[in-house]
CSV table of N, CA and C in Angstrom, one decimal:
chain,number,residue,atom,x,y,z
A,1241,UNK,N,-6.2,22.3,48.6
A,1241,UNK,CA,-6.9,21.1,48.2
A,1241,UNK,C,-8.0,21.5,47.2
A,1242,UNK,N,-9.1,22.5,47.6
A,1242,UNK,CA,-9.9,23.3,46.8
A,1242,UNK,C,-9.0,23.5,45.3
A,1243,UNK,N,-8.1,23.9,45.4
A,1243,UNK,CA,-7.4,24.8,44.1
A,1243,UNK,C,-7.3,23.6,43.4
A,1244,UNK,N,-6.6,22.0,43.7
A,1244,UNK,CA,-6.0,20.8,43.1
A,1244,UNK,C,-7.7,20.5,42.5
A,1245,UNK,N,-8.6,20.6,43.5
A,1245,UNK,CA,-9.6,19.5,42.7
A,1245,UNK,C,-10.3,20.6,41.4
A,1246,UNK,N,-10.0,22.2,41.7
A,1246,UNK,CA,-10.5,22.9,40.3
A,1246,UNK,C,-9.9,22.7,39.5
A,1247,UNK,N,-8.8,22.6,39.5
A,1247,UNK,CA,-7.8,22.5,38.5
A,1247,UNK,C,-7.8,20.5,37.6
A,1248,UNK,N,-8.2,20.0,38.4
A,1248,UNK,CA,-8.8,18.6,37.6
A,1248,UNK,C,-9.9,18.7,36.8
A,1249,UNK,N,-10.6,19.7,37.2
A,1249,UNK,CA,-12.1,19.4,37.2
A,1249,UNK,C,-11.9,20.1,35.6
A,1250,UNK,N,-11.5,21.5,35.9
A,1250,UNK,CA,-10.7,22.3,34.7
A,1250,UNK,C,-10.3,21.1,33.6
A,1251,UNK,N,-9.4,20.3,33.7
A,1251,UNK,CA,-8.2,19.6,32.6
A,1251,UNK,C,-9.9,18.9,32.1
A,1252,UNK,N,-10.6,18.4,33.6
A,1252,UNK,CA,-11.7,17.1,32.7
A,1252,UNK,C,-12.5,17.7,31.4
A,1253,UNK,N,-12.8,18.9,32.1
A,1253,UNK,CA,-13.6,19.5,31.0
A,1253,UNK,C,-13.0,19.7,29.6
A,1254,UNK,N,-11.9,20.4,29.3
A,1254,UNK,CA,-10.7,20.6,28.3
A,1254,UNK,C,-10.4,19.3,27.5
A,1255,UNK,N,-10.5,18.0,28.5
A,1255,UNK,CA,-10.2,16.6,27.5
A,1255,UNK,C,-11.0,16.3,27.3
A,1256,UNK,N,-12.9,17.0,27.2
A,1256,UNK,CA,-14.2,16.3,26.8
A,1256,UNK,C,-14.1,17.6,25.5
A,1257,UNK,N,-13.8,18.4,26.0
A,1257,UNK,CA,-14.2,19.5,25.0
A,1257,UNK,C,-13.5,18.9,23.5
A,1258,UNK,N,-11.6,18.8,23.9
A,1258,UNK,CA,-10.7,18.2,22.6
A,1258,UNK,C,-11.4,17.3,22.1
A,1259,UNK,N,-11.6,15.8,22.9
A,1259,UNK,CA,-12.4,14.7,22.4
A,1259,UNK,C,-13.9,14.9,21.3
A,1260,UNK,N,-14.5,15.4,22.0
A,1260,UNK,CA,-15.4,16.0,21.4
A,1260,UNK,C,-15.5,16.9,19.9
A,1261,UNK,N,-14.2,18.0,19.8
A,1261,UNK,CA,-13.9,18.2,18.9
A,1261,UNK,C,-13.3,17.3,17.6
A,1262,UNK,N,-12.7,16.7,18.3
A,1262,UNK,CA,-11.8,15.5,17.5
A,1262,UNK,C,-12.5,14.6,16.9
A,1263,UNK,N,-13.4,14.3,17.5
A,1263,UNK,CA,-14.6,13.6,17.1
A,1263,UNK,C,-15.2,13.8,15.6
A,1264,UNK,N,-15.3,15.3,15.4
A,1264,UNK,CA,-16.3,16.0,14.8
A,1264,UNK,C,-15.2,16.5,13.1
A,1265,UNK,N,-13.5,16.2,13.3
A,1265,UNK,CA,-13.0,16.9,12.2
A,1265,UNK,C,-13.2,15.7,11.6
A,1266,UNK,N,-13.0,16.2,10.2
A,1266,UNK,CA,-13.6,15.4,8.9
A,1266,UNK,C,-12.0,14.3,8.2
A,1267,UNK,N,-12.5,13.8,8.5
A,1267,UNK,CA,-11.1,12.3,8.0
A,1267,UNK,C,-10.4,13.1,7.0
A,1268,UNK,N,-9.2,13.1,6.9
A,1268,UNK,CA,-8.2,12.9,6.2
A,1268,UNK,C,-8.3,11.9,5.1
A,1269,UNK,N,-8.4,10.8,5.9
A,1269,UNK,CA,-8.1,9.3,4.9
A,1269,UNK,C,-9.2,9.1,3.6
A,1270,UNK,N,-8.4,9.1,2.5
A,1270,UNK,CA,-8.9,8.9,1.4
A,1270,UNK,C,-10.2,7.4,1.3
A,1271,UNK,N,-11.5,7.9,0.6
A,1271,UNK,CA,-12.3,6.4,0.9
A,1271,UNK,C,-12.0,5.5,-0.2
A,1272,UNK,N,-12.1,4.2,0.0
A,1272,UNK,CA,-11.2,2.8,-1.0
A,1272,UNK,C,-11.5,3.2,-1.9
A,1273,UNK,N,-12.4,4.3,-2.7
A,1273,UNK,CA,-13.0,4.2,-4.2
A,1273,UNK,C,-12.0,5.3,-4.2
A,1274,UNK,N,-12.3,6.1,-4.0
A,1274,UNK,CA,-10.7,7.3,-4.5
A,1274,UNK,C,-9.4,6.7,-4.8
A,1275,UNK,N,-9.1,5.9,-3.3
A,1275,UNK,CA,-7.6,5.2,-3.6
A,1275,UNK,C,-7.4,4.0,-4.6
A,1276,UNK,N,-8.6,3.2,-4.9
A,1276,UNK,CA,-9.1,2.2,-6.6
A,1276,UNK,C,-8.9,3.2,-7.2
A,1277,UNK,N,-9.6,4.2,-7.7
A,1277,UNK,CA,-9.4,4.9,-8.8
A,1277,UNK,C,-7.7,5.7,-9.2
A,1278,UNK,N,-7.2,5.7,-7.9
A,1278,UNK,CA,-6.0,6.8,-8.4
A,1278,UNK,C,-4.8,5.1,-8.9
A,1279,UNK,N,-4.9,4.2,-7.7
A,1279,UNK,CA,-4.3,3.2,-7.9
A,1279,UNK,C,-4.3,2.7,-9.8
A,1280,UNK,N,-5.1,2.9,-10.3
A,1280,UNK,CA,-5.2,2.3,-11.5
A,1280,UNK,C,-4.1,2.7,-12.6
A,1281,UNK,N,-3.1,1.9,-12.6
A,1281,UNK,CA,-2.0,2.1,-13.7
A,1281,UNK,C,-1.1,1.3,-13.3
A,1282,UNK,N,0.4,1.8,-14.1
A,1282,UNK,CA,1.2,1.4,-13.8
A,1282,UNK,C,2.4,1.5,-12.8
A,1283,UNK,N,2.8,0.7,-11.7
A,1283,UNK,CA,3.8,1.4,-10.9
A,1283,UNK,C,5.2,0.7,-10.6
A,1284,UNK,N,6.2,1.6,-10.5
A,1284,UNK,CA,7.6,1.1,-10.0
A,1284,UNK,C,7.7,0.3,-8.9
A,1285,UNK,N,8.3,-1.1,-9.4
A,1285,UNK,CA,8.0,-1.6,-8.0
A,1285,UNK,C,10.0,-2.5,-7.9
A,1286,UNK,N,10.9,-0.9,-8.4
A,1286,UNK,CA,12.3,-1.2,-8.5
A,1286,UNK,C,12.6,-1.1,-7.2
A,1287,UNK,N,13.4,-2.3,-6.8
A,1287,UNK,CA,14.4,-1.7,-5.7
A,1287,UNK,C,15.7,-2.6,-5.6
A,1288,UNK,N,16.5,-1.9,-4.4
A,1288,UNK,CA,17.9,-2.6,-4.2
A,1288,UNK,C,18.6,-2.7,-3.2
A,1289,UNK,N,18.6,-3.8,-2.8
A,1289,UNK,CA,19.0,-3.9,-1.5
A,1289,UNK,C,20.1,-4.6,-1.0
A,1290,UNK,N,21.3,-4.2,-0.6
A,1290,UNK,CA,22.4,-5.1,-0.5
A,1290,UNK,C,22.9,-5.5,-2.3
A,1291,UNK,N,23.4,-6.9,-2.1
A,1291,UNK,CA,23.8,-7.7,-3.3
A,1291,UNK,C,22.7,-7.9,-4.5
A,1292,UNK,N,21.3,-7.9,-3.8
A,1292,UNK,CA,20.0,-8.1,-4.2
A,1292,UNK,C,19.3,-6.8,-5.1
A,1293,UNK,N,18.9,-6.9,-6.0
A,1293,UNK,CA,18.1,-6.1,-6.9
A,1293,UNK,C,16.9,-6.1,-7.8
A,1294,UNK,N,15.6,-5.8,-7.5
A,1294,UNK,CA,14.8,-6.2,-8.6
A,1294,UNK,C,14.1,-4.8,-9.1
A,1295,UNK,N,13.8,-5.1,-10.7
A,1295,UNK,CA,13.4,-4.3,-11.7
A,1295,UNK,C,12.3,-4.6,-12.3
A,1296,UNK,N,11.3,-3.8,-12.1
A,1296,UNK,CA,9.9,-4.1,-12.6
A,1296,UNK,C,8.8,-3.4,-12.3
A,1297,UNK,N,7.5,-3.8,-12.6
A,1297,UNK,CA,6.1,-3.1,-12.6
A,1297,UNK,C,5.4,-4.2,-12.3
A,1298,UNK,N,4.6,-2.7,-11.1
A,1298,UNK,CA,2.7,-3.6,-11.0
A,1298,UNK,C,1.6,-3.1,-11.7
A,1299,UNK,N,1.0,-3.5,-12.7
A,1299,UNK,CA,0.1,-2.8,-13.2
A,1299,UNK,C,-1.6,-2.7,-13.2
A,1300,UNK,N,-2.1,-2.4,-12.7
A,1300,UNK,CA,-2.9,-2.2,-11.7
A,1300,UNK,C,-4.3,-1.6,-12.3
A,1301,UNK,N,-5.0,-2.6,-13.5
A,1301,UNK,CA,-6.1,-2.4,-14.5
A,1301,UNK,C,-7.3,-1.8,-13.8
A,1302,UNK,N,-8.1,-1.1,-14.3
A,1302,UNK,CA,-9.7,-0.7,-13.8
A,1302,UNK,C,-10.6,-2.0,-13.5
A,1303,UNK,N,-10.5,-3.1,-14.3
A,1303,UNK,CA,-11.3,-4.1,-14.5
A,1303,UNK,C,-11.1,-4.9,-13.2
A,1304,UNK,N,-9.9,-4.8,-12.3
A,1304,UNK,CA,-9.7,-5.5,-11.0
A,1304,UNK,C,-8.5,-6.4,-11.2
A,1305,UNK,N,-7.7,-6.5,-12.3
A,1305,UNK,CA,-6.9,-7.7,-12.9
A,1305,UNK,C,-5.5,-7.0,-12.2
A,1306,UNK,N,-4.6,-7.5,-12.1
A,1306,UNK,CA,-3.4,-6.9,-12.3
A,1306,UNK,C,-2.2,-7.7,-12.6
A,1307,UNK,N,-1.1,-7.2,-13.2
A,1307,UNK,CA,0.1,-8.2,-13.5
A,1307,UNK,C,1.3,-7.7,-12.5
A,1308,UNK,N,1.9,-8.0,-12.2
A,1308,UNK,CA,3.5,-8.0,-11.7
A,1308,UNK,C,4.7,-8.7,-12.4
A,1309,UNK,N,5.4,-7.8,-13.0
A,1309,UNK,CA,6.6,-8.1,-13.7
A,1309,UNK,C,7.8,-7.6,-13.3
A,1310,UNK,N,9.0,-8.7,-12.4
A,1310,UNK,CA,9.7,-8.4,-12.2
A,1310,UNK,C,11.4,-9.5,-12.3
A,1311,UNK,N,12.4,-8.5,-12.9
A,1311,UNK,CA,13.8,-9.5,-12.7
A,1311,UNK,C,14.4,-8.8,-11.1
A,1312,UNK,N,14.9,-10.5,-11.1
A,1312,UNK,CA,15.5,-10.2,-9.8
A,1312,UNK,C,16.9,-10.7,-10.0
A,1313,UNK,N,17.9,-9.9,-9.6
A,1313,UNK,CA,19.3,-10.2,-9.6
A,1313,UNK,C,19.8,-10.2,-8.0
A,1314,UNK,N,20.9,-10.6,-8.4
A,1314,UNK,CA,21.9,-11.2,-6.7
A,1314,UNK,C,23.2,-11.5,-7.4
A,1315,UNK,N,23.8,-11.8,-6.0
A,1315,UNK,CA,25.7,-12.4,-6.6
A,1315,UNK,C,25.3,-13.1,-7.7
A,1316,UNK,N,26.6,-13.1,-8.1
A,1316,UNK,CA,27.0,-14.0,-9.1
A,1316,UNK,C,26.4,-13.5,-10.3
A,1317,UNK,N,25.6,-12.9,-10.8
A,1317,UNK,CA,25.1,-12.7,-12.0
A,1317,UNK,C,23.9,-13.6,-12.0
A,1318,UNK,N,22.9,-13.9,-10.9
A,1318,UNK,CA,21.9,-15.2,-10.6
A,1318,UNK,C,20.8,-13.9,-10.9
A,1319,UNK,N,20.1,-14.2,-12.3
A,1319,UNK,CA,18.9,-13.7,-13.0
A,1319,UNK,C,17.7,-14.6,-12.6
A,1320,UNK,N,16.5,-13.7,-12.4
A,1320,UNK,CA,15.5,-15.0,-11.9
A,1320,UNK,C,14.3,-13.4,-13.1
A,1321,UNK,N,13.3,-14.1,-13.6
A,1321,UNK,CA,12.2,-13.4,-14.2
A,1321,UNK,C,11.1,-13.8,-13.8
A,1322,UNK,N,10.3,-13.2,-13.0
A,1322,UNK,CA,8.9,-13.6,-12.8
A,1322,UNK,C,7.8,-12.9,-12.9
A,1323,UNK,N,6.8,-12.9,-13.1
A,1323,UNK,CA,5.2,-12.4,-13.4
A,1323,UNK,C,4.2,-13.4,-12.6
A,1324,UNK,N,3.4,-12.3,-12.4
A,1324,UNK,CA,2.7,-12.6,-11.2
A,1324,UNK,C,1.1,-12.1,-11.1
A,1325,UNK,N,0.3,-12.9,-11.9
A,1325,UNK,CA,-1.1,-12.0,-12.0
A,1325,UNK,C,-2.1,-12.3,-11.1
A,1326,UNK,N,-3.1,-11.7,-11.2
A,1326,UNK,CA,-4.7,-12.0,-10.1
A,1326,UNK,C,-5.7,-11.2,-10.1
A,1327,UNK,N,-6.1,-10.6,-9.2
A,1327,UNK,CA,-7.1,-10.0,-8.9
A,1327,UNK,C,-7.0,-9.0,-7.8
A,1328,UNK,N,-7.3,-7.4,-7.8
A,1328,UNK,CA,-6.8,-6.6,-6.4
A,1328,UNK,C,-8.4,-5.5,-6.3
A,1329,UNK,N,-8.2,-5.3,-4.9
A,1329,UNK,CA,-9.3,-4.9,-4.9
A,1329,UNK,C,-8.7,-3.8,-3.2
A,1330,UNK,N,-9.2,-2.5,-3.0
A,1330,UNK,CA,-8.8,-1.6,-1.8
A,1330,UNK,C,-10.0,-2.0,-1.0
A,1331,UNK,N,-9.6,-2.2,-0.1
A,1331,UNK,CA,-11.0,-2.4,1.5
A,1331,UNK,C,-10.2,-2.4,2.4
A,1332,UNK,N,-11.0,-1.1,3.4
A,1332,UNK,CA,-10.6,-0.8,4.8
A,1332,UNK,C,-9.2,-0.8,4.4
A,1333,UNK,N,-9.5,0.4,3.4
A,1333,UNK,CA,-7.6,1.3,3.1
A,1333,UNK,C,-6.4,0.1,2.8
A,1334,UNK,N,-6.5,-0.8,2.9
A,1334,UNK,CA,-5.7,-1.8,2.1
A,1334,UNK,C,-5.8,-2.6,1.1
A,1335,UNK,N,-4.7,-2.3,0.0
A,1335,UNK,CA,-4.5,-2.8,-1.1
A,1335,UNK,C,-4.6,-4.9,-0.9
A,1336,UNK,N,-5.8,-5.1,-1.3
A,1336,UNK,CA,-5.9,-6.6,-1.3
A,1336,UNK,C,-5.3,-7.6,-2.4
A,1337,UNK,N,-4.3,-8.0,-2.6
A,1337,UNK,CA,-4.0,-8.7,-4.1
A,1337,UNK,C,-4.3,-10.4,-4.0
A,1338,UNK,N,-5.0,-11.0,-4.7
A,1338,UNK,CA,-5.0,-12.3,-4.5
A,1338,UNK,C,-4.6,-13.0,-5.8
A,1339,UNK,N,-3.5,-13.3,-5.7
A,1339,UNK,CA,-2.9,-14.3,-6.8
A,1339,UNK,C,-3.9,-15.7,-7.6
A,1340,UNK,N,-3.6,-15.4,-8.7
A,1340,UNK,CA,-4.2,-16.4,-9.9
A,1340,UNK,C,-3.3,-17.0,-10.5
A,1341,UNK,N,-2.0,-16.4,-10.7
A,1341,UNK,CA,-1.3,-17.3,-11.5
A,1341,UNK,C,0.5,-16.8,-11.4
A,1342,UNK,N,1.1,-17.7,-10.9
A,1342,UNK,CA,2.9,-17.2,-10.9
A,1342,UNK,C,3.3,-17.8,-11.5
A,1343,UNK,N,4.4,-17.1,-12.8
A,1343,UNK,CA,5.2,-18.2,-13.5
A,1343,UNK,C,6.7,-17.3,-13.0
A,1344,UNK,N,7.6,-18.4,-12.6
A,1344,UNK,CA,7.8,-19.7,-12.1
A,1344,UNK,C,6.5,-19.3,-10.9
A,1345,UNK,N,6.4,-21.0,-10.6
A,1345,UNK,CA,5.3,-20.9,-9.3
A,1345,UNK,C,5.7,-19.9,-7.5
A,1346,UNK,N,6.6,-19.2,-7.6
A,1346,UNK,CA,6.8,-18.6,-6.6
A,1346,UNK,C,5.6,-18.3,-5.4
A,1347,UNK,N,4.9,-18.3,-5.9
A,1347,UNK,CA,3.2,-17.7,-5.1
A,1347,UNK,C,1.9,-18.8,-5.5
A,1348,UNK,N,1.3,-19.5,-4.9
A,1348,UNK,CA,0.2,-20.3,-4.6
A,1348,UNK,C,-0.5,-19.5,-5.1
A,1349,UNK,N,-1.5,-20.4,-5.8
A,1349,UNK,CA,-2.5,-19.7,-6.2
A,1349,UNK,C,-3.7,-19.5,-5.3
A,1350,UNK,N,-4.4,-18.6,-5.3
A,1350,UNK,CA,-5.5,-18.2,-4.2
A,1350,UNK,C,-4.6,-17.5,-2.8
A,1351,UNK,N,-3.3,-17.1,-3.0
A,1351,UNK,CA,-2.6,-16.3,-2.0
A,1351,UNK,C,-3.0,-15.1,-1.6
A,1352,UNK,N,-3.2,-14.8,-0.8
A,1352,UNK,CA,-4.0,-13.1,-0.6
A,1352,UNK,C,-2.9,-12.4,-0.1
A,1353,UNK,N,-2.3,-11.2,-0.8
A,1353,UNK,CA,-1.5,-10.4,0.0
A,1353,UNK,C,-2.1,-9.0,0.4
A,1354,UNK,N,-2.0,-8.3,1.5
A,1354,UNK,CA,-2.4,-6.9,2.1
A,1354,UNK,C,-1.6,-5.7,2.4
A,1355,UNK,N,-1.8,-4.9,1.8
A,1355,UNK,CA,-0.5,-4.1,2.2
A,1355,UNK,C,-1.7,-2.7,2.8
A,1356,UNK,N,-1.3,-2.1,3.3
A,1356,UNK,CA,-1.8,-1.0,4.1
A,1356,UNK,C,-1.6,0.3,3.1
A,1357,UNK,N,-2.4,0.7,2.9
A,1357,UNK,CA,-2.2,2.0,1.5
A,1357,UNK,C,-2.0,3.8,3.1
A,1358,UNK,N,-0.7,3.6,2.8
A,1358,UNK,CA,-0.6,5.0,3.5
A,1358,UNK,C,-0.7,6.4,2.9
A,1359,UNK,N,-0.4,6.9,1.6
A,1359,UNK,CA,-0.7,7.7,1.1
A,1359,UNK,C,-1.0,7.2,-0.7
A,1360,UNK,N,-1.3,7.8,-1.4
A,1360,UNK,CA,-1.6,7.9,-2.9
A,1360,UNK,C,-1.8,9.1,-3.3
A,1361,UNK,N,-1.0,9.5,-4.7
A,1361,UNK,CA,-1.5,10.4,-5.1
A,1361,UNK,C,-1.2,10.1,-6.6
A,1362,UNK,N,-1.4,11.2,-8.0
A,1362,UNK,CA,-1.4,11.1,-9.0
A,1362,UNK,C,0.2,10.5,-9.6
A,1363,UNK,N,1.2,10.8,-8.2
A,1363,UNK,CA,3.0,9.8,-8.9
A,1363,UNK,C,3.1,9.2,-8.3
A,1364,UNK,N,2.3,9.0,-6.8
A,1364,UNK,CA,3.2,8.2,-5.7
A,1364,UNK,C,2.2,7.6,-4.7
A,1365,UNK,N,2.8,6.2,-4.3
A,1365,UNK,CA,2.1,5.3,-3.6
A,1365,UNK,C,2.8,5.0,-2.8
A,1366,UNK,N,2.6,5.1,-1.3
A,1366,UNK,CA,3.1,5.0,-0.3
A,1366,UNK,C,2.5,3.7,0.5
A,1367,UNK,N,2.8,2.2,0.6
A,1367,UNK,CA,1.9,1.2,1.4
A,1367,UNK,C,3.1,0.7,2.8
A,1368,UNK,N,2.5,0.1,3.7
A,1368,UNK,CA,3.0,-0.6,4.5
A,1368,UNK,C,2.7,-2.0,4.5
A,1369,UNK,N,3.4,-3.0,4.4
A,1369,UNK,CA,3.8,-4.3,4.4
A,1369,UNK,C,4.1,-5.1,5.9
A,1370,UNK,N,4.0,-6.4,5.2
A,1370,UNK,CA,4.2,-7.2,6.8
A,1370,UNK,C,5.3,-6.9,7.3
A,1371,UNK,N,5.1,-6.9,8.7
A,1371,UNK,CA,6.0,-6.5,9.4
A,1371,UNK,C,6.5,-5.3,9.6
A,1372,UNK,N,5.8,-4.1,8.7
A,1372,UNK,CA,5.8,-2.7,9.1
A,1372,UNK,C,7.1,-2.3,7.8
A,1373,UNK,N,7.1,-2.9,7.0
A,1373,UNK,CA,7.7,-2.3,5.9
A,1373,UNK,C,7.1,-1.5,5.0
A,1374,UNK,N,8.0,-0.3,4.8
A,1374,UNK,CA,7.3,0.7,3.9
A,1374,UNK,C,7.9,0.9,2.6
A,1375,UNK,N,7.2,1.1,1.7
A,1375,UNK,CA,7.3,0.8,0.7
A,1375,UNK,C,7.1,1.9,-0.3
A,1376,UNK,N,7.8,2.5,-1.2
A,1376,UNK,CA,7.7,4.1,-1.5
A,1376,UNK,C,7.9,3.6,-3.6
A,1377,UNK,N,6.4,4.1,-3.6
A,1377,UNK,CA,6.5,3.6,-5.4
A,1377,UNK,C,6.3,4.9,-6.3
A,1378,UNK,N,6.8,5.1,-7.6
A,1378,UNK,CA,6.8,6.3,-8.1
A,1378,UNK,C,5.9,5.4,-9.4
A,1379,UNK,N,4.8,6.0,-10.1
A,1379,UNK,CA,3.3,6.2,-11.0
A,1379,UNK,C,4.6,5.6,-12.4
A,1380,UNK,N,4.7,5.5,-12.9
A,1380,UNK,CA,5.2,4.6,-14.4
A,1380,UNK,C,4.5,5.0,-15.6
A,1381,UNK,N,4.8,5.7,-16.9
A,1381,UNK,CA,4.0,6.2,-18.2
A,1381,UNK,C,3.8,4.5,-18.2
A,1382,UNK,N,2.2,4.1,-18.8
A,1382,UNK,CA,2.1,3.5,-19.4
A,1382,UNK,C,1.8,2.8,-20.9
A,1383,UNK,N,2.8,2.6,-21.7
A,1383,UNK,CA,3.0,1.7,-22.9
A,1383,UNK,C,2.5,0.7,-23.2
């Protein structure tokens, strides 16, 4: 009985020590001004999914603006073109985008979308989306 309660007493200490340590290592996570600054350009925002396919960029200005240009195809040969601008801003590690203006009106204006910025770096943007979708973009020369 003696041996079971040193042996707790042992682990308690070991899980204040780790805690405590853990405490103390220095974040990983990039702060929102790093991830604004690297975010700024243009990115691939191609994908394809099933019958469904869209081709295009988000471009992602210093000044806070940004555009989205994208075609989207499906059966039939059904072409749809849309652009999509506003305003974005990184807080508490999420990319904030709030829409100003969609032609065709696909998106309300004053819409706020959030996506969870998991990694960044100088080609690649890694976010998570509603519903736990992830989302893998490669950095675009911009023209």
């Amino acid at each position: 009985m003696k041996m079971r309660a040193f042996l707790i007493s042992i682990l308690a200490v070991a899980a204040i020590l780790v805690t405590g340590c853990a405490a103390r290592q220095p974040s990983t996570e990039l702060a929102d001004e790093e991830v604004a600054r690297l975010l700024v350009g243009k990115w691939d925002l191609s994908e394809k999914e099933g019958l469904r396919s869209t081709t295009g960029s988000d471009w992602f200005r210093a000044d806070g603006s940004f555009v989205s240009e994208a075609l989207f195809a499906s059966t039939g040969n059904r072409q749809m073109m849309a652009t999509v601008s506003g305003r974005w801003k990184v807080q508490d590690g999420n990319l904030v985008e709030t829409v100003e203006r969609a032609d065709p009106p696909l998106h309300d204006k004053g819409t706020v979308y959030r996506l969870r910025v998991i990694s960044i770096s100088a080609s690649q943007l890694v976010t998570e989306g509603a519903g736990g979708v992830i989302n893998t973009r490669k950095r675009l020369p911009e023209r």
